[in-house]
Tab-separated table of N, CA and C and ligand atoms in Angstrom:
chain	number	residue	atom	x	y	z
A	1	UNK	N	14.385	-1.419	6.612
A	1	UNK	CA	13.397	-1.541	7.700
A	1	UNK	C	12.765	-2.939	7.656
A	2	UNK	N	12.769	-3.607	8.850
A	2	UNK	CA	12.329	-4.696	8.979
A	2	UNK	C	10.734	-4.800	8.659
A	3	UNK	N	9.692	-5.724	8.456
A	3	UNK	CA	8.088	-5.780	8.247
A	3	UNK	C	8.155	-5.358	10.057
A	4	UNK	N	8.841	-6.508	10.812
A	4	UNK	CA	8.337	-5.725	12.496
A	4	UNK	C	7.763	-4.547	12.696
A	5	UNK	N	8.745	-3.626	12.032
A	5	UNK	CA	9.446	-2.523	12.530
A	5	UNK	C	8.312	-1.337	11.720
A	6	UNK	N	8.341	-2.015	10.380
A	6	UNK	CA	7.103	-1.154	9.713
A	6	UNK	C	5.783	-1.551	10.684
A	7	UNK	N	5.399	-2.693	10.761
A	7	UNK	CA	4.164	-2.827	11.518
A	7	UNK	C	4.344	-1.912	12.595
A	8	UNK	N	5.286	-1.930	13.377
A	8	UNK	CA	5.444	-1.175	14.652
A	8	UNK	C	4.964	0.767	14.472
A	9	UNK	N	5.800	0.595	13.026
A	9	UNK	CA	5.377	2.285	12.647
A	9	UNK	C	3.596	2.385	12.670
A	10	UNK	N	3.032	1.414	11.714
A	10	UNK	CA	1.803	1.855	11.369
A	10	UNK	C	0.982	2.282	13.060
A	11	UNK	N	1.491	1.284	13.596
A	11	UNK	CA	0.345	1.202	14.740
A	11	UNK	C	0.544	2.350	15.658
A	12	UNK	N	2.541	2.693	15.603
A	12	UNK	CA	2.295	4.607	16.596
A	12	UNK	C	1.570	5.159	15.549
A	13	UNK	N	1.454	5.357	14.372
A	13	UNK	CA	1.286	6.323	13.513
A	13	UNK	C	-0.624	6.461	13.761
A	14	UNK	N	-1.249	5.349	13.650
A	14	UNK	CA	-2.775	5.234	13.778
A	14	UNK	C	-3.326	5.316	15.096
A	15	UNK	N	-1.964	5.568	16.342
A	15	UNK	CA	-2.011	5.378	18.029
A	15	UNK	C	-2.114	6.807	18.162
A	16	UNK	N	-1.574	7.767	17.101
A	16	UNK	CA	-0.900	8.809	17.652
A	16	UNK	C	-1.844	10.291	16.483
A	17	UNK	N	-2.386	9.267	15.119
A	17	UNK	CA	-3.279	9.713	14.548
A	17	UNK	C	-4.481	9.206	14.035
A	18	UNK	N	-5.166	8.555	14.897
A	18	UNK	CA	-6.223	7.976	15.155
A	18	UNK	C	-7.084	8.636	13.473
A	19	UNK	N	-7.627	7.675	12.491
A	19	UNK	CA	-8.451	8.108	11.308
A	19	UNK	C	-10.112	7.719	11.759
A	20	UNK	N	-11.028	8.286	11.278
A	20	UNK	CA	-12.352	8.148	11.510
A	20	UNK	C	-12.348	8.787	12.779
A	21	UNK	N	-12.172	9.564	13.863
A	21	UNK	CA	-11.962	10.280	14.843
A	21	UNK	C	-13.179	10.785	14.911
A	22	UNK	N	-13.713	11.098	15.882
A	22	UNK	CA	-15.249	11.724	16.104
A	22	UNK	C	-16.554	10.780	16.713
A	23	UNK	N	-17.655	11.959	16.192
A	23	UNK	CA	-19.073	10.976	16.372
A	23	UNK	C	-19.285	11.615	14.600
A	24	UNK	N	-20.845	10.214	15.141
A	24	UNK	CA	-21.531	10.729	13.497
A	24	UNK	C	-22.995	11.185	13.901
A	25	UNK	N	-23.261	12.082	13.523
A	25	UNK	CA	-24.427	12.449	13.873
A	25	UNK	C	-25.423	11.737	13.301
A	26	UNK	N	-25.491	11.484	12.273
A	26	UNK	CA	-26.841	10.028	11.814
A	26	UNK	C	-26.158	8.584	12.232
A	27	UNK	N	-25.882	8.284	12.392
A	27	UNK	CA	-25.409	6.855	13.624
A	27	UNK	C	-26.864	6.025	13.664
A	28	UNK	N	-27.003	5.179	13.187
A	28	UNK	CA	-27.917	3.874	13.361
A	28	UNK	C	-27.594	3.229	14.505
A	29	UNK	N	-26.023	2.954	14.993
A	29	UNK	CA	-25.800	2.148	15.959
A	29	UNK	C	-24.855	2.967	16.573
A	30	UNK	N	-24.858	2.607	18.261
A	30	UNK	CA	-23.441	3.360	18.961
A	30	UNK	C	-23.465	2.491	20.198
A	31	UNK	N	-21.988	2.340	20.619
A	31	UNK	CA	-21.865	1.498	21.386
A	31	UNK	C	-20.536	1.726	22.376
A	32	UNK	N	-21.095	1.756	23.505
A	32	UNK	CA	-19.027	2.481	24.253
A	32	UNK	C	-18.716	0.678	24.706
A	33	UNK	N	-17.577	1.135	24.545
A	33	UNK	CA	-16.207	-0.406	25.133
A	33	UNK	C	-15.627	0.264	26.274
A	34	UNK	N	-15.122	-0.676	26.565
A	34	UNK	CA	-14.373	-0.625	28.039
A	34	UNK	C	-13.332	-1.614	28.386
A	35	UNK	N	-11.881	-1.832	28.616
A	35	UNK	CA	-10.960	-2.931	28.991
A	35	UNK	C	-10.361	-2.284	30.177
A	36	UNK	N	-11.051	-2.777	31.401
A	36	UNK	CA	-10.172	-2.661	32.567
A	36	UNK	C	-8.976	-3.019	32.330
A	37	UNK	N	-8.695	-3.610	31.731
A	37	UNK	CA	-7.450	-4.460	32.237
A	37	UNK	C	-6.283	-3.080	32.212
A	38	UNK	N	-6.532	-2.549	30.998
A	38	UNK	CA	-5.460	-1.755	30.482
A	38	UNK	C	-6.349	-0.132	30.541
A	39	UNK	N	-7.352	-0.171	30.879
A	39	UNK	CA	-8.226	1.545	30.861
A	39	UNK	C	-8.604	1.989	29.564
A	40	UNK	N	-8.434	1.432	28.319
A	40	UNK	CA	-8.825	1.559	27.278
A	40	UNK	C	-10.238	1.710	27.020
A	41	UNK	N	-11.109	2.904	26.873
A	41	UNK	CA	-12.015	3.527	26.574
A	41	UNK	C	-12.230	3.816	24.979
A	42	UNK	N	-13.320	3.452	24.334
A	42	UNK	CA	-13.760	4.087	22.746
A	42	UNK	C	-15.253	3.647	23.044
A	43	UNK	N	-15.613	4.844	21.973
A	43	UNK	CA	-17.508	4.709	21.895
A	43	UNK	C	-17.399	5.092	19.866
A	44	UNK	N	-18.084	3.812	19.341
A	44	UNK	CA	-17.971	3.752	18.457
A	44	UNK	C	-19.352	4.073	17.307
A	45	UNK	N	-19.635	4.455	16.464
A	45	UNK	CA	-20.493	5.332	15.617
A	45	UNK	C	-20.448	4.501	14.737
A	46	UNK	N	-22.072	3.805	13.944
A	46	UNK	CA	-21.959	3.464	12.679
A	46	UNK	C	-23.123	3.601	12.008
A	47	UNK	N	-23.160	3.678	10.671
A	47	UNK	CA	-23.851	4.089	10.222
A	47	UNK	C	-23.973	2.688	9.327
A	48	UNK	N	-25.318	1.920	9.433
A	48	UNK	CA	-25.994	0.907	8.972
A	48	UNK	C	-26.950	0.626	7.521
A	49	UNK	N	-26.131	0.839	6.451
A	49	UNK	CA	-27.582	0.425	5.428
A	49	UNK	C	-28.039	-0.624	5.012
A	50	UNK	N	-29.233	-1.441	4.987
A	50	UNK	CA	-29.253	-2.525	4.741
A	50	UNK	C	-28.380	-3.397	5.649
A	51	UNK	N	-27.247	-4.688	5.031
A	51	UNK	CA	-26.154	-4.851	5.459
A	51	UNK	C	-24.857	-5.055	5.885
A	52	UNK	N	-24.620	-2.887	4.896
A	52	UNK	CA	-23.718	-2.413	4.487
A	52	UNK	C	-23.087	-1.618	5.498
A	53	UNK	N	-21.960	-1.113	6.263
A	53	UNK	CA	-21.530	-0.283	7.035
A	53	UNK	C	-21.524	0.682	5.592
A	54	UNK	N	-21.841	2.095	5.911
A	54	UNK	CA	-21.679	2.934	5.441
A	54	UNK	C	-20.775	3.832	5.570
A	55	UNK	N	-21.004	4.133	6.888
A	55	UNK	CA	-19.832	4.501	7.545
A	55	UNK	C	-19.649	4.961	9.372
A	56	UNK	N	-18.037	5.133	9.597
A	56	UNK	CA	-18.148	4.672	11.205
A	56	UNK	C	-17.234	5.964	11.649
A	57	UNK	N	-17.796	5.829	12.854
A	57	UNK	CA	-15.939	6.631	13.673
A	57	UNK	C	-16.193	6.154	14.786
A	58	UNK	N	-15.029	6.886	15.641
A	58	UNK	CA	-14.645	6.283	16.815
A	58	UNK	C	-14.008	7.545	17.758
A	59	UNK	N	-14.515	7.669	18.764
A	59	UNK	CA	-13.695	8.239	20.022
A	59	UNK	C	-13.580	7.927	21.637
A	60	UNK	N	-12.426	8.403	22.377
A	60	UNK	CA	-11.937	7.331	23.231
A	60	UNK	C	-10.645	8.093	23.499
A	61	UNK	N	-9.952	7.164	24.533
A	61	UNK	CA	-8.726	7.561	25.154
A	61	UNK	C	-8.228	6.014	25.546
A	62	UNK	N	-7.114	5.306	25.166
A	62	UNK	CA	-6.494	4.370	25.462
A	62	UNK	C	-5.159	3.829	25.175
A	63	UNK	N	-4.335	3.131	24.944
A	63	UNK	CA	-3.004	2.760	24.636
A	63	UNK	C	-3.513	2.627	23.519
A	64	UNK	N	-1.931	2.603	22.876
A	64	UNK	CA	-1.854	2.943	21.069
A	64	UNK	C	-1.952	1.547	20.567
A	65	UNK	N	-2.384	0.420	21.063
A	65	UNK	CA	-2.721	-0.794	20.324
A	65	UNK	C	-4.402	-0.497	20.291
A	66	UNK	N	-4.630	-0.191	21.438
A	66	UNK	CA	-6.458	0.076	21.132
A	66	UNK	C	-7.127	1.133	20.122
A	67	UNK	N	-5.856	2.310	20.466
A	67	UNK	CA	-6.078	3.151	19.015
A	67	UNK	C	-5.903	3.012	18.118
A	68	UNK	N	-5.029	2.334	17.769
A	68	UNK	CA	-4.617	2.138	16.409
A	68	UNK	C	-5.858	1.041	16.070
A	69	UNK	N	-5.854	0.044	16.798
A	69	UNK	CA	-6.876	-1.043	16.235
A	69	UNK	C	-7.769	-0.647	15.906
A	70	UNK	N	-9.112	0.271	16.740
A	70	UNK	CA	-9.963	1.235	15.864
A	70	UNK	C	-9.714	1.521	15.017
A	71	UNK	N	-8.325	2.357	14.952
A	71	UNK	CA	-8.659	3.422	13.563
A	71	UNK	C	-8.536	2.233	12.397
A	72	UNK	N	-7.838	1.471	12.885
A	72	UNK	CA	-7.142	0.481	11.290
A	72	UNK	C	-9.177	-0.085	10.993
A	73	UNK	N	-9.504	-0.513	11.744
A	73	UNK	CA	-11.068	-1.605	12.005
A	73	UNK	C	-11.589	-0.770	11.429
A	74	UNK	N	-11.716	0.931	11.474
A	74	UNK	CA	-12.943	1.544	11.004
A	74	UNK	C	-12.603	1.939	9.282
A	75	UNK	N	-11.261	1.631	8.703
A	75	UNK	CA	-11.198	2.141	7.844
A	75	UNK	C	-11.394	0.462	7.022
A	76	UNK	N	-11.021	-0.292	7.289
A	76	UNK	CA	-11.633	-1.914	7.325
A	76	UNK	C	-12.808	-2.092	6.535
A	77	UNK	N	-13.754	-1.957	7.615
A	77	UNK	CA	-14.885	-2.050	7.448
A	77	UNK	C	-15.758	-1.447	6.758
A	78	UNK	N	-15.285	0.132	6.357
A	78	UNK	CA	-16.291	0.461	6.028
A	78	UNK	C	-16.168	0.505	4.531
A	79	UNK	N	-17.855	0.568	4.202
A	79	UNK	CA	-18.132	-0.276	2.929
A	79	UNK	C	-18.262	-1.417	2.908
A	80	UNK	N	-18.042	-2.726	3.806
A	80	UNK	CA	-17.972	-3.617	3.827
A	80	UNK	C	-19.613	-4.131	4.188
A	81	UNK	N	-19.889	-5.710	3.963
A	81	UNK	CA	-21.114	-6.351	4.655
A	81	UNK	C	-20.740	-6.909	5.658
A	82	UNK	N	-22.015	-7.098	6.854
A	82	UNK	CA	-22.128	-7.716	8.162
A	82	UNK	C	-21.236	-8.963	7.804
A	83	UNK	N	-21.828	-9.656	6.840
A	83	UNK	CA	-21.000	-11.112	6.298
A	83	UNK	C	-19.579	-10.722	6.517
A	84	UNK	N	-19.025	-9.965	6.189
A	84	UNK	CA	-17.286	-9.658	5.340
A	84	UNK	C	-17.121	-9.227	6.334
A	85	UNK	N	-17.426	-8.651	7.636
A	85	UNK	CA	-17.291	-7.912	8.924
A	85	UNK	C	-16.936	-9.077	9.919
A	86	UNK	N	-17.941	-9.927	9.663
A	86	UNK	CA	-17.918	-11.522	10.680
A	86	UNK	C	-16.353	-12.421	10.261
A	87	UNK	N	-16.113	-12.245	8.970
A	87	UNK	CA	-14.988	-13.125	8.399
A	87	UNK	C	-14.066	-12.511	8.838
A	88	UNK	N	-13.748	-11.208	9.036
A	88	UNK	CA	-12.318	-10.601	9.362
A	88	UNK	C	-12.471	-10.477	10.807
A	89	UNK	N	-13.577	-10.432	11.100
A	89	UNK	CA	-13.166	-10.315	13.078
A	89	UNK	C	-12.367	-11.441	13.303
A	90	UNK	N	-13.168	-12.957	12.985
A	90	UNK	CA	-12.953	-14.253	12.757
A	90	UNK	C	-11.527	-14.179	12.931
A	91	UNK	N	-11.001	-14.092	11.348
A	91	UNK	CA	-9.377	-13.520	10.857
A	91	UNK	C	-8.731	-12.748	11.846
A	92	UNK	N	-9.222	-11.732	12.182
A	92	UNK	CA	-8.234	-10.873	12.934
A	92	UNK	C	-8.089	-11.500	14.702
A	93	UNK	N	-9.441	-11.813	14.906
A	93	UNK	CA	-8.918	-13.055	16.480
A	93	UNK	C	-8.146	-14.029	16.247
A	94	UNK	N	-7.875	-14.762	15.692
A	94	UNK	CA	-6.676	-15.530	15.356
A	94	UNK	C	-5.422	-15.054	15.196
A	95	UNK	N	-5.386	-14.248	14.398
A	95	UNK	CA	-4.400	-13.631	14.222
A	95	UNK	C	-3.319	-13.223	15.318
A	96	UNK	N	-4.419	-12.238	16.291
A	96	UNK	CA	-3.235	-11.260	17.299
A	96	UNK	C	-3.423	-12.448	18.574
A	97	UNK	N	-4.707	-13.832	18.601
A	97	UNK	CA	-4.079	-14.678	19.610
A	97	UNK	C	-3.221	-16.048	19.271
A	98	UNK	N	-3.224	-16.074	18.004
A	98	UNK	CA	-2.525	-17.247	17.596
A	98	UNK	C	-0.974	-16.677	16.591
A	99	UNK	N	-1.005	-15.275	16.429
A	99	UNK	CA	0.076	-15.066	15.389
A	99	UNK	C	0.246	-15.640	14.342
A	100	UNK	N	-0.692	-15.768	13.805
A	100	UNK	CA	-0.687	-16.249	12.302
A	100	UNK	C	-1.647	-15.752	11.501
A	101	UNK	N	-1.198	-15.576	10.561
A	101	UNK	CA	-1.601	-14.908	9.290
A	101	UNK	C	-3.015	-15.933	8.675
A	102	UNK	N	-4.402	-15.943	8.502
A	102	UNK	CA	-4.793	-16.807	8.179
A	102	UNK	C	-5.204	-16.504	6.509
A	103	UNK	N	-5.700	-17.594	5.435
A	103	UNK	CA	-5.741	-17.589	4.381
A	103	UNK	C	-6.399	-16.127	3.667
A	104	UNK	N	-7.459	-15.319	4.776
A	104	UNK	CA	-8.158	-14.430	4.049
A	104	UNK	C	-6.598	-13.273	3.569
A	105	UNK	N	-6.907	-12.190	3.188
A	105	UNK	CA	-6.264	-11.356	2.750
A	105	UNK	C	-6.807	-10.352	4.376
A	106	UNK	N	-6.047	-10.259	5.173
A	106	UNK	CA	-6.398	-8.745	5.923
A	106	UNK	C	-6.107	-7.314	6.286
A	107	UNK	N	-5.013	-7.714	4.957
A	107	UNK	CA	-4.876	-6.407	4.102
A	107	UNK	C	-4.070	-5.623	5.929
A	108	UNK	N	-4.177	-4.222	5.788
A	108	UNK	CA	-3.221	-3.618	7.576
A	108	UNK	C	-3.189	-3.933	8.361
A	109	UNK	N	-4.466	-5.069	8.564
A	109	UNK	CA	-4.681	-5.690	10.080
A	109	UNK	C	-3.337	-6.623	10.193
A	110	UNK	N	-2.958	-6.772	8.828
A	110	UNK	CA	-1.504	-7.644	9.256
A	110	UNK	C	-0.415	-7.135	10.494
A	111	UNK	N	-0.615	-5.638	10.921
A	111	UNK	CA	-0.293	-5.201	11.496
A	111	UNK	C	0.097	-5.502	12.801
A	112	UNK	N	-0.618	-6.653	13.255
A	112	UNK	CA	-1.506	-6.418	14.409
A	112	UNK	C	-0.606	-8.246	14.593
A	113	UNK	N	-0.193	-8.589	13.964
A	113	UNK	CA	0.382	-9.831	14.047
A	113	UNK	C	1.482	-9.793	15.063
A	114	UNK	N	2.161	-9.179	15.937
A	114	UNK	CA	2.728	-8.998	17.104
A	114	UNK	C	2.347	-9.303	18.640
A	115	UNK	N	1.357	-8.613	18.552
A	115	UNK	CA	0.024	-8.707	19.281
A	115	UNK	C	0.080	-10.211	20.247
A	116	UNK	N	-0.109	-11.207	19.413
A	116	UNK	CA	0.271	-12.520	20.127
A	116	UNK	C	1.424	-13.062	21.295
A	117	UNK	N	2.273	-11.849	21.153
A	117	UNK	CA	3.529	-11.873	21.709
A	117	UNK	C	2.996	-12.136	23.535
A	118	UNK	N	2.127	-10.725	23.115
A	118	UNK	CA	1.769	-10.251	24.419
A	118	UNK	C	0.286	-10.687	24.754
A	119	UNK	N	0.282	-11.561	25.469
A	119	UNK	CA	-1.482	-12.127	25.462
A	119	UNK	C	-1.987	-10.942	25.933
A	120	UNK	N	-1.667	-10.223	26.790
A	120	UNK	CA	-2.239	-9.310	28.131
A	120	UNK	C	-2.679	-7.839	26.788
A	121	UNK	N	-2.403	-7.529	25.735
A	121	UNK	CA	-2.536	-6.894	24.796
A	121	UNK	C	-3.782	-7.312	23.865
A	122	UNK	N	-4.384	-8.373	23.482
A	122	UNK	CA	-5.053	-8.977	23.092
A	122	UNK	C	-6.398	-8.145	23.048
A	123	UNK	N	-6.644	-7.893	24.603
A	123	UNK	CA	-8.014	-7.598	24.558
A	123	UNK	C	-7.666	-5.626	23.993
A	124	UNK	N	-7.014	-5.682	24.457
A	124	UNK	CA	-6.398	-3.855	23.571
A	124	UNK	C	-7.132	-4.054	22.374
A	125	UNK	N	-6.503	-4.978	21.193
A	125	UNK	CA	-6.509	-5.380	20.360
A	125	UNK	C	-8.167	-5.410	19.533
A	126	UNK	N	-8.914	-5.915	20.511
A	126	UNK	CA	-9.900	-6.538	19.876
A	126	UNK	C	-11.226	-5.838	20.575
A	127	UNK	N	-11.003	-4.572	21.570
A	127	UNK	CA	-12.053	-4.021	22.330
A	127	UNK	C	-12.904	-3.419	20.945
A	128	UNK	N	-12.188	-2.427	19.597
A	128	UNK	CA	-13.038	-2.469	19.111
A	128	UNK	C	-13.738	-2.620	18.374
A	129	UNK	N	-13.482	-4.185	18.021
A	129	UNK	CA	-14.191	-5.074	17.881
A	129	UNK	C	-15.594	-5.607	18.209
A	130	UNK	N	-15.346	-5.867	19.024
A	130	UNK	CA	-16.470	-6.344	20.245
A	130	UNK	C	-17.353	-5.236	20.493
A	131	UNK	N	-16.931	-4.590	20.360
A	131	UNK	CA	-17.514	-3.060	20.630
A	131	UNK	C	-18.348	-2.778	19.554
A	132	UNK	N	-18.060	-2.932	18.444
A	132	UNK	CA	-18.646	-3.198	16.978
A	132	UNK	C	-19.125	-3.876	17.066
A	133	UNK	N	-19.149	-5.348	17.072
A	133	UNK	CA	-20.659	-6.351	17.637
A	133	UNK	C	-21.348	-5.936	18.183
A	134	UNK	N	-21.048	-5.266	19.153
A	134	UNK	CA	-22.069	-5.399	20.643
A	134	UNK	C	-23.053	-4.213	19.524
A	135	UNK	N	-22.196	-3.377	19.001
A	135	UNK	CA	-23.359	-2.109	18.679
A	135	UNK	C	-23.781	-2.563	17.823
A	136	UNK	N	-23.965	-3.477	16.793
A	136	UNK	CA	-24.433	-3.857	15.262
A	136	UNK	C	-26.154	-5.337	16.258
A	137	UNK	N	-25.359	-5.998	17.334
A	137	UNK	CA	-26.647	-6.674	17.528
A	137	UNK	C	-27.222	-5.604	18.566
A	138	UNK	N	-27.169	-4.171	18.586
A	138	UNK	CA	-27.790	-3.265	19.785
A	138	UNK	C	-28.040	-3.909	21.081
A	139	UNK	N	-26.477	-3.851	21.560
A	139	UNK	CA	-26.659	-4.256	23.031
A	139	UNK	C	-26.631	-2.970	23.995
A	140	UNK	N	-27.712	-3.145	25.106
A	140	UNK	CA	-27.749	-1.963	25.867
A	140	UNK	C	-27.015	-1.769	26.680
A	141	UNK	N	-26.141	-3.014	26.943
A	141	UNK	CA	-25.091	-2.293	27.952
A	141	UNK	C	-23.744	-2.283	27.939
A	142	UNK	N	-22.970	-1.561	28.035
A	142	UNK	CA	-21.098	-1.266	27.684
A	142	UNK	C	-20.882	-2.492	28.060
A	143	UNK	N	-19.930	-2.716	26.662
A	143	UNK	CA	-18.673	-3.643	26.449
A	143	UNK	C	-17.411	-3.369	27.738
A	144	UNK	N	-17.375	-4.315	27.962
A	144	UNK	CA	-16.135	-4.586	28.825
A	144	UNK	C	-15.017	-5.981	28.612
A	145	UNK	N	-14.033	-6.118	28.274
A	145	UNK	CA	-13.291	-7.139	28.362
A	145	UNK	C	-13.488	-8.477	29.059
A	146	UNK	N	-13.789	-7.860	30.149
A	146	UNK	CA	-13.621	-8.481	31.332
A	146	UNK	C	-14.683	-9.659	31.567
B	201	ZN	ZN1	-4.685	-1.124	26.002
């Protein structure tokens, strides 16, 4: 099996079994996304200590690059600091728009290194993301791509 081909697996596999799935009922932060482009919908749950993710989930309906990218992002992050959160978004935007691997370690998000192929996929890619910002600086109004 080619790395492609494995990457290709992880992402039906996290498209098709989405991890962190749900809400959280103690949620410090929540935040819904939105990408017209492609209809990709998630509203994302986190739980804030200090500035530690404790822990997150995610639910939604969208193509299996937006799912998978959640699920891979929420298992990512959590445990992680705001700091270590900022460095891999950083990392991971480069990544799926430039296709390259950059010096950090990003560990599954390597996954996601295809991604570049297809610009029009990008924002799939990175809704929840942004979506995760938007809810960590409590923005009041839905994320959209666009
Ligand atoms: Zn999409």
């Amino acid at each position: 099996m080619s790395l492609r081909e494995l990457y290709q697996e992880i992402i039906v596999d996290h498209g098709k079994q989405p991890r962190n799935w749900g809400q959280l009922a103690n949620a410090t932060h929540s935040q819904a996304g939105h990408n017209p482009l492609c209809g990709d919908k998630l509203t994302l749950y986190l739980v804030a200590q200090g500035d530690k993710i404790e822990d997150v989930r995610f639910e939604g309906s969208g193509c299996a690059i937006s799912v998978a990218s959640a699920s891979l992002m929420t298992e990512v992050i959590k445990g992680k600091t705001l700091n270590e959160i900022d460095t891999l978004f950083h990392d991971f935007h480069i990544l799926v728009t430039e296709g390259k691997l950059p010096a950090a370690d990003l560990g599954k998000l390597a996954v996601f290194s295809g991604v570049a192929e297809f610009p029009i996929r990008v924002k799939c890619a990175t809704l929840a993301w942004h979506t995760m910002k938007a809810a960590l600086t409590n923005e009041t109004n839905p994320v959209t791509t666009e």
